[in-house]
mmCIF file of C-alpha atoms and ligand atoms in Angstrom:
data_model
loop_
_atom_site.group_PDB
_atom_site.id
_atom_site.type_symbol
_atom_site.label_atom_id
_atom_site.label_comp_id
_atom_site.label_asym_id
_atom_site.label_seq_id
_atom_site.Cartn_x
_atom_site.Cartn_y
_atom_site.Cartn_z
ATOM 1 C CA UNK A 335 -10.657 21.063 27.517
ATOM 2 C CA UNK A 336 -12.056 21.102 23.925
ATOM 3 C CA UNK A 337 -12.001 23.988 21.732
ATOM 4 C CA UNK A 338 -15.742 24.451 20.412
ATOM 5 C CA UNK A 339 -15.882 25.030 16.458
ATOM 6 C CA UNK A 340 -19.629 25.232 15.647
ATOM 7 C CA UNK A 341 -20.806 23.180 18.171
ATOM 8 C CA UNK A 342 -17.821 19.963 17.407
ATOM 9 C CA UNK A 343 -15.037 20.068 20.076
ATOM 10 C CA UNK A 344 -11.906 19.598 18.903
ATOM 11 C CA UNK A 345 -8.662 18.670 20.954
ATOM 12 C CA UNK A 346 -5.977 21.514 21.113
ATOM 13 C CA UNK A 347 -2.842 19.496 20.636
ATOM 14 C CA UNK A 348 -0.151 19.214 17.507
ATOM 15 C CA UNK A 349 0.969 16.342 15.455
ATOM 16 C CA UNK A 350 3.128 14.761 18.169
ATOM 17 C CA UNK A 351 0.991 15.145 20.838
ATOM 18 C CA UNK A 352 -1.364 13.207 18.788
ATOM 19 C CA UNK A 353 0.631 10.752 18.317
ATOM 20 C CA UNK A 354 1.486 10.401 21.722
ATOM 21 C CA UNK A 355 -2.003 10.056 23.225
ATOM 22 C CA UNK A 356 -2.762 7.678 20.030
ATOM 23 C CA UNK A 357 0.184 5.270 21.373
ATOM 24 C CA UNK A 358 -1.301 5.709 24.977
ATOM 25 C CA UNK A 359 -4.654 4.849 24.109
ATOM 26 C CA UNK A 360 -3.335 1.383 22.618
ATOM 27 C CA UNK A 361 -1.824 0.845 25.406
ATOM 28 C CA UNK A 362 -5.113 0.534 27.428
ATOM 29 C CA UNK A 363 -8.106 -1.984 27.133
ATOM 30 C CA UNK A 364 -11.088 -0.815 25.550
ATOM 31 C CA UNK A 365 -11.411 0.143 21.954
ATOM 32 C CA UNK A 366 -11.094 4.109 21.840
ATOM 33 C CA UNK A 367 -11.660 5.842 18.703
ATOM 34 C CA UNK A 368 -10.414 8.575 16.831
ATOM 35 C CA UNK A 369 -11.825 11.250 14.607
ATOM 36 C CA UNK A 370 -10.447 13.932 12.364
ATOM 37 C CA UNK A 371 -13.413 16.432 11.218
ATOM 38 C CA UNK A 372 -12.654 18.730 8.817
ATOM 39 C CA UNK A 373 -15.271 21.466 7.635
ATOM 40 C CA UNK A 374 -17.724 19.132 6.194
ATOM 41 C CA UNK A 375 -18.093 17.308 8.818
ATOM 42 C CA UNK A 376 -18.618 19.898 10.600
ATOM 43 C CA UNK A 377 -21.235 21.301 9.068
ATOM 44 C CA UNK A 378 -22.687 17.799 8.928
ATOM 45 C CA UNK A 379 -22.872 17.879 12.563
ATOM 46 C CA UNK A 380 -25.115 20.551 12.560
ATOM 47 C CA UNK A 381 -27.229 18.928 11.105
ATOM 48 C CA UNK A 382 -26.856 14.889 12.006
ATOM 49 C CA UNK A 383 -27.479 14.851 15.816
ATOM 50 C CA UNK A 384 -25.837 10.972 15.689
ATOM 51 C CA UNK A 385 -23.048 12.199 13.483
ATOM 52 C CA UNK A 386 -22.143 14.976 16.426
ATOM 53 C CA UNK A 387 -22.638 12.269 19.181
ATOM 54 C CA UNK A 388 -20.238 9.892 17.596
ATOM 55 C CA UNK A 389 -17.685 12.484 17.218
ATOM 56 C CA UNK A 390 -17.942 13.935 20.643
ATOM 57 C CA UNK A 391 -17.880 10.487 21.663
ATOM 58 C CA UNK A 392 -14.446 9.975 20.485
ATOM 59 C CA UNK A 393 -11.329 10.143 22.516
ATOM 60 C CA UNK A 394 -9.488 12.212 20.535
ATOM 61 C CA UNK A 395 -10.648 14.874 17.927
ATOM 62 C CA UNK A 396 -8.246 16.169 15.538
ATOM 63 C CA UNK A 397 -8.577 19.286 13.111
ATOM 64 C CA UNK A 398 -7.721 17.379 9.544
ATOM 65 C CA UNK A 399 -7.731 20.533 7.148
ATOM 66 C CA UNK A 400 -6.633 24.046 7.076
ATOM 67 C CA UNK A 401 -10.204 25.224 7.398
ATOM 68 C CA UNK A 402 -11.108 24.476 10.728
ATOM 69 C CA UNK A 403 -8.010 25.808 11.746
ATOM 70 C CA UNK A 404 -8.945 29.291 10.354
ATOM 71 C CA UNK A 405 -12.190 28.609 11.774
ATOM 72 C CA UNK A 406 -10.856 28.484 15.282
ATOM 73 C CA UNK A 407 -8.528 31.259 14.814
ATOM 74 C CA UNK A 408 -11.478 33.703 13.716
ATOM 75 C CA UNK A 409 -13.264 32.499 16.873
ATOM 76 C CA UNK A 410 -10.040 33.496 18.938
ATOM 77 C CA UNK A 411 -9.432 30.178 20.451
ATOM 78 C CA UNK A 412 -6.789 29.292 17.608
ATOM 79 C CA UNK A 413 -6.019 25.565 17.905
ATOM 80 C CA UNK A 414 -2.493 24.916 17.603
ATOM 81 C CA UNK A 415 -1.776 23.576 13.622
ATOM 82 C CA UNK A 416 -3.638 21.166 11.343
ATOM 83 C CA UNK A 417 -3.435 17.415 11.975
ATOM 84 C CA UNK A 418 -4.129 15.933 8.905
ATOM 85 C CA UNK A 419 -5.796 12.263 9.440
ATOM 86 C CA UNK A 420 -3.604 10.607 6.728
ATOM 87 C CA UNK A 421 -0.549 12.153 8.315
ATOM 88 C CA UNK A 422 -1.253 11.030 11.887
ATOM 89 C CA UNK A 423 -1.984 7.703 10.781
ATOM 90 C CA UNK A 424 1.818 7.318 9.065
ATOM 91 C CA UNK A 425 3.520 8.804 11.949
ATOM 92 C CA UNK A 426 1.004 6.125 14.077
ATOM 93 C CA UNK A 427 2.243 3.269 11.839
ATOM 94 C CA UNK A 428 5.775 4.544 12.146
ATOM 95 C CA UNK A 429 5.950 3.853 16.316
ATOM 96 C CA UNK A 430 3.745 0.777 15.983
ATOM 97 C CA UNK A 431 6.374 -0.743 13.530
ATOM 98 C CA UNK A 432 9.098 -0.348 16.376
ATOM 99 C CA UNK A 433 7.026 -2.213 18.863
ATOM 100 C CA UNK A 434 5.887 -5.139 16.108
ATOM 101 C CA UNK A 435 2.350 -3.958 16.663
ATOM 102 C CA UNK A 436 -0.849 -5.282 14.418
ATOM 103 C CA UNK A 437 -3.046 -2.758 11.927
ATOM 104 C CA UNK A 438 -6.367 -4.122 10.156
ATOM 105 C CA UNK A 439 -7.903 -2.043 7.349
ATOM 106 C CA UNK A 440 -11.318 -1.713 6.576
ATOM 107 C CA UNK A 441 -13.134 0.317 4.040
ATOM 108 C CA UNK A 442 -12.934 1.474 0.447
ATOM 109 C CA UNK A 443 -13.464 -0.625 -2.760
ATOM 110 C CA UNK A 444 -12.700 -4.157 -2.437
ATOM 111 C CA UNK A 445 -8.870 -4.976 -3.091
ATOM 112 C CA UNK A 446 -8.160 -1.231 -2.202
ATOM 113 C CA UNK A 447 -7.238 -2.072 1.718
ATOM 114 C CA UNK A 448 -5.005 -4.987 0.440
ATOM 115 C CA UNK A 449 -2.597 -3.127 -1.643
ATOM 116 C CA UNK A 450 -2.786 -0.292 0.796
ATOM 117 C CA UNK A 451 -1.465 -2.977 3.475
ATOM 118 C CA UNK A 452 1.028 -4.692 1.521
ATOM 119 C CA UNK A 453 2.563 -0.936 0.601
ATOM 120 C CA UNK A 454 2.320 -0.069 4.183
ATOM 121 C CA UNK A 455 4.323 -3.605 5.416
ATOM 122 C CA UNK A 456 6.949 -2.338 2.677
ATOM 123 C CA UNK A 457 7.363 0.864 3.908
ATOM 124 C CA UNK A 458 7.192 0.031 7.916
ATOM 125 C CA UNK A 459 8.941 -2.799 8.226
ATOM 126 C CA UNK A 460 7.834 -4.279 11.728
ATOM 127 C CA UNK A 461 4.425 -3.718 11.186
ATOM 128 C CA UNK A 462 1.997 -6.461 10.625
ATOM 129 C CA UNK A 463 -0.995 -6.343 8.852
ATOM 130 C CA UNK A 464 -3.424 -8.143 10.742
ATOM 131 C CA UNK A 465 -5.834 -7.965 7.629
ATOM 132 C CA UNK A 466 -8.195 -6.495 5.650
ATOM 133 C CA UNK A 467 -11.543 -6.062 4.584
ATOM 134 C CA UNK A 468 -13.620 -4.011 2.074
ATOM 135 C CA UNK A 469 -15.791 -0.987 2.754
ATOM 136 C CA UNK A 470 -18.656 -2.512 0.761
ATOM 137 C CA UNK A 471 -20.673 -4.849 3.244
ATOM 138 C CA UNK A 472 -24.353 -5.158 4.756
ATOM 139 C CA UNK A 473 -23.934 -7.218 7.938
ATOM 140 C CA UNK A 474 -21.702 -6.092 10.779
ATOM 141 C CA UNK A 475 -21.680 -9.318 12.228
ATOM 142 C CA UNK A 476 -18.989 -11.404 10.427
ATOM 143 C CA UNK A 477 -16.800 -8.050 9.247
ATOM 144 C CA UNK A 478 -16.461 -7.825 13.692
ATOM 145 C CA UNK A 479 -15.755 -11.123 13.859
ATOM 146 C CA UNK A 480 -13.355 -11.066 10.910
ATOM 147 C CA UNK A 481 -11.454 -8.527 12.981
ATOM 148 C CA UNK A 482 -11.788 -9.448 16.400
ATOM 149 C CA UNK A 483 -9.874 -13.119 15.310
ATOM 150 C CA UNK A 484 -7.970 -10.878 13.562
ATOM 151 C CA UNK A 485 -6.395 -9.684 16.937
ATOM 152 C CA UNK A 486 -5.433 -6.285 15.580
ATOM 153 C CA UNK A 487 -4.006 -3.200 17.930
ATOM 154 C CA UNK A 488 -5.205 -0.774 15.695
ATOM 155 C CA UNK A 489 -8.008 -0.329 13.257
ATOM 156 C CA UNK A 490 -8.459 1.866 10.589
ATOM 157 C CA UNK A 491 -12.021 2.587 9.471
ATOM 158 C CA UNK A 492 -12.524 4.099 5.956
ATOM 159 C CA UNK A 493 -15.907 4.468 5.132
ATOM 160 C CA UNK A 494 -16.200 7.791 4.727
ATOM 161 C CA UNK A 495 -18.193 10.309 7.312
ATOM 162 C CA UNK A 496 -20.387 10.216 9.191
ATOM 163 C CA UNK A 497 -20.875 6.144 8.319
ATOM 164 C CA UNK A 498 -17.021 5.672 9.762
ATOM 165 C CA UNK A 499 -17.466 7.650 12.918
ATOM 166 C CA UNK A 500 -21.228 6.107 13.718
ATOM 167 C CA UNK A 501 -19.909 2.489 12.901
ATOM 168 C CA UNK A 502 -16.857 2.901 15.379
ATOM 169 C CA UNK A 503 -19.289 4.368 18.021
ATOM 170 C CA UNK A 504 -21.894 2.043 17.281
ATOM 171 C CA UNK A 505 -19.782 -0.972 17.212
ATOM 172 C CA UNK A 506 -16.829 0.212 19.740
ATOM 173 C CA UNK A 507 -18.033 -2.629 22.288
ATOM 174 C CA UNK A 508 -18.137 -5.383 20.325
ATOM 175 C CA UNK A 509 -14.449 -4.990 19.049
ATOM 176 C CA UNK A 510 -11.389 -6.374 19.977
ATOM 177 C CA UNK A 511 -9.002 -3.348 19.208
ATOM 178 C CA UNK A 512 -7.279 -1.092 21.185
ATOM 179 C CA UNK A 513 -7.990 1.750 18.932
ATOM 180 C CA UNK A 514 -9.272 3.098 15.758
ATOM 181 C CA UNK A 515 -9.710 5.841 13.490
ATOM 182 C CA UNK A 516 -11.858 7.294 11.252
ATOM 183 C CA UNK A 517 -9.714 8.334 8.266
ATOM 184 C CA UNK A 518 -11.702 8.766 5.331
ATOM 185 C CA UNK A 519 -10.090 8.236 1.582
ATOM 186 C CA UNK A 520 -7.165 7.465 3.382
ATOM 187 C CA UNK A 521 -6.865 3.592 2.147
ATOM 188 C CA UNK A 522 -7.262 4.986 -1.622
ATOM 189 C CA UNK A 523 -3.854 7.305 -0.664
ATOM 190 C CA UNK A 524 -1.935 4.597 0.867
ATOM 191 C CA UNK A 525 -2.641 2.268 -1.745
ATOM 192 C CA UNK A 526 -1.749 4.654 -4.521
ATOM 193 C CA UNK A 527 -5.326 4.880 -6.010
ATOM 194 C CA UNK A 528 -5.486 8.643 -5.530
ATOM 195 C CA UNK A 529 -2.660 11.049 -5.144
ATOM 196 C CA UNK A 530 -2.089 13.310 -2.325
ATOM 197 C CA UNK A 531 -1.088 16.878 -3.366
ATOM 198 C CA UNK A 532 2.324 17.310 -3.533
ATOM 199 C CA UNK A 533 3.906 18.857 -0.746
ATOM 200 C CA UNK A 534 4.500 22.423 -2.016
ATOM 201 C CA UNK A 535 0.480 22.706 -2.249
ATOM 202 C CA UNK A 536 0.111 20.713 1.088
ATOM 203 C CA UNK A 537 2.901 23.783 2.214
ATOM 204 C CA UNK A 538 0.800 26.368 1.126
ATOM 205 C CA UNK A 539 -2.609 25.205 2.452
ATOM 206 C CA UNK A 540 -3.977 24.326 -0.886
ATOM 207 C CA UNK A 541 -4.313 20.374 -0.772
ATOM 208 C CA UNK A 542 -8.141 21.013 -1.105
ATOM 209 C CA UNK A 543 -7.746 22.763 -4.801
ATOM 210 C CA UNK A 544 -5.651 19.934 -5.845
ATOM 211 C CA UNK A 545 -8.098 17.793 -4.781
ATOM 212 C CA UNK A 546 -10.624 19.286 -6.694
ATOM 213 C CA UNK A 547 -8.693 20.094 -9.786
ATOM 214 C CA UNK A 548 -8.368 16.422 -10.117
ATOM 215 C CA UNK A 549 -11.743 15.571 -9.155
ATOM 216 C CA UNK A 550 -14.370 18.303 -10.436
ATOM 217 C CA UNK A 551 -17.294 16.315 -8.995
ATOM 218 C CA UNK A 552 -16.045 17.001 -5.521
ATOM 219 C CA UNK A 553 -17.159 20.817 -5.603
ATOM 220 C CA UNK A 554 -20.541 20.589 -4.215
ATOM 221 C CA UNK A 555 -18.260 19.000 -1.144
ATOM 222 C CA UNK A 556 -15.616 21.970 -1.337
ATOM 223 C CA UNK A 557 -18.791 24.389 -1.372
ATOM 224 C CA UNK A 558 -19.247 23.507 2.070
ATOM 225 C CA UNK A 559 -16.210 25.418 2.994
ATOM 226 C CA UNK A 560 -17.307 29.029 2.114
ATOM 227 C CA UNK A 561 -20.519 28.075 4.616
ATOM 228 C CA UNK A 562 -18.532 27.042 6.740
ATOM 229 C CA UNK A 563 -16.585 29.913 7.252
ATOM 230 C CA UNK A 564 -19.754 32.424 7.014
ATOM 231 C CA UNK A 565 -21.266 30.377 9.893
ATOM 232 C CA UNK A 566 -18.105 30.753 11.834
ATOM 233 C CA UNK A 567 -18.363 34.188 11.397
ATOM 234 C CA UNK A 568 -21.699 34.458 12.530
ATOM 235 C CA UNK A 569 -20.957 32.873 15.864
ATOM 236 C CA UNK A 570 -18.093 34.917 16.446
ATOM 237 C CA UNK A 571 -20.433 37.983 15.771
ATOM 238 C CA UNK A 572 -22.997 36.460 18.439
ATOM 239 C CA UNK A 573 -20.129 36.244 20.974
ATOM 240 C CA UNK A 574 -18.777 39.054 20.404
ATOM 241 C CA UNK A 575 -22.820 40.648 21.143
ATOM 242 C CA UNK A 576 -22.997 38.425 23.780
ATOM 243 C CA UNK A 577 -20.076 39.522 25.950
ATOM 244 C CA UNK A 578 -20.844 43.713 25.456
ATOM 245 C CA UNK A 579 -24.370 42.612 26.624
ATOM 246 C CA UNK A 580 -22.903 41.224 29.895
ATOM 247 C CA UNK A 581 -20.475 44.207 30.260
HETATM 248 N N1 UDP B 1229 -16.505 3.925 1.336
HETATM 249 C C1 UDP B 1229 -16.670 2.658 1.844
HETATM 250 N N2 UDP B 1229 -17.919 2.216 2.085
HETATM 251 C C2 UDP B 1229 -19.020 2.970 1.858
HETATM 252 C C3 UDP B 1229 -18.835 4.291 1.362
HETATM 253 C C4 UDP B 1229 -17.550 4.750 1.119
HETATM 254 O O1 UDP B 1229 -15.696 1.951 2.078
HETATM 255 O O2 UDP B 1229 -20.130 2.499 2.095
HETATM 256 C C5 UDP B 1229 -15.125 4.399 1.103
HETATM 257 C C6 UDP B 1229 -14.838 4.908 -0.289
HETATM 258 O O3 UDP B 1229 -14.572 3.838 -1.161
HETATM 259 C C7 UDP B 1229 -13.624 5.789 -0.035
HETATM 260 C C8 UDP B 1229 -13.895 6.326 1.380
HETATM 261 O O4 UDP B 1229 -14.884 5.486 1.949
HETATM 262 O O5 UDP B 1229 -12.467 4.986 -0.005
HETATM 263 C C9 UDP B 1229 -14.414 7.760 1.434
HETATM 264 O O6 UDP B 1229 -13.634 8.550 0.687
HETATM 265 P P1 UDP B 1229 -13.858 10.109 0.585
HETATM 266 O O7 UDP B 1229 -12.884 10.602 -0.403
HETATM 267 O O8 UDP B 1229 -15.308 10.424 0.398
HETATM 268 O O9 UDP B 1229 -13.475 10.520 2.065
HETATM 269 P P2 UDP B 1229 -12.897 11.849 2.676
HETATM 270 O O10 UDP B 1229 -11.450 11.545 2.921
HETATM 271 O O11 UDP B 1229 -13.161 12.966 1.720
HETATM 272 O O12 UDP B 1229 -13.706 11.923 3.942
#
């Protein structure tokens, strides 16, 4: 069962059980997708009734930031830790690597998912690249076909949300992948374009001021947070009401 943070259901499970249902998903037919809301998105849900549909759509819904995590915890249906999409993705890479599987990338600026890829080969040796494609296109059409010929096991889609999670739903039947995900800026970290926060921030739950100190222009984003939280609040208030009206 889901665990129901203003209105998105999330899947209560930690890093390595993630992982786990990540590597059994690839190994059945059909191309499952996975998502990684954090508060934003959330909040974008509320509002995007396609957004919400792809993400309840997917097979697997992680909490990617320490927010929705507090978020679940004021609710009282705490969820058990943050699974950061970047994260789950390395740790994905890491098992595929042992088995010789095949990753394409799509998304960000073009020449962004190549370096990403050839920094990736270097660091899991085992895994192949499949290939590669910008986030920058207007037809669908030869970007699938690109990947189906491609024959890739896993896909990542970086085209920031909701576009990534409506494109995988949208377009989940006419590709030849076992899985993908919906990971965000996450082809800008792996390529080295943007830094993550270093770890003693990422410790103390603060990767989200890093990410702002470096880039100002994100704040109307991180704004979303505060709302978040006050809405969170508000629906814990309502349940709480509801339940001493039943009793
Ligand atoms: N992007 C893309 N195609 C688009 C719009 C965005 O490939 O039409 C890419 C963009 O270049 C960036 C990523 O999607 O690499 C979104 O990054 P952002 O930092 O906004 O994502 P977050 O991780 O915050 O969701």
């Amino acid at each position: 069962m889901r665990t129901d943070v203003l209105g998105v259901g999330f899947d209560p499970v930690t890093m390595d059980e993630a992982v786990e249902r990540a590597m059994a998903l690839m190994d059945r037919p059909g191309a499952d997708y996975v998502v990684t809301p954090n508060p934003e998105i959330v909040m974008i849900c509320g509002e995007d009734s396609a957004a919400a549909e792809a993400v309840a759509d997917a097979s697997l819904v992680l909490p990617d930031g320490i927010g929705v995590i507090y978020g679940a915890r004021i609710l009282g249906r705490p969820l058990p830790e943050k699974v950061t999409g970047a994260d789950f993705a390395l740790r994905v890479f890491a098992r595929m690597a042992g088995e010789g599987r095949r990753l394409y990338l799509l998304g960000a600026k073009p020449g962004v998912a190549q370096t990403a890829g050839e920094r990736l080969a270097r660091q899991f040796p085992g895994l192949v690249i499949a290939g590669c494609h910008d986030g920058y296109f207007s037809d669908d059409g030869p970007v699938i076909d690109g990947i189906n010929a491609a024959g890739a096991d896993f896909l990542l889609v970086c085209l920031g949300a909701p576009k990534q999670e409506k494109w995988m739903r949208a377009n989940r039947d006419r590709l030849n992948v076992r899985l993908m995900a919906g990971l965000g800026g996450s082809l800008d970290v792996y390529a080295g374009a943007v830094r993550r926060a270093p770890e003693v921030w990422q410790r103390l739950n603060l990767e989200w001021l890093y990410r702002l100190i470096r880039e100002p222009r994100r704040i109307g984003r991180v704004m979303k947070l505060p709302e978040f939280l006050v809405c969170v609040i508000g629906q814990r208030a309502r349940e709480l009401f509801a339940r001493l009206g039943k009793e």
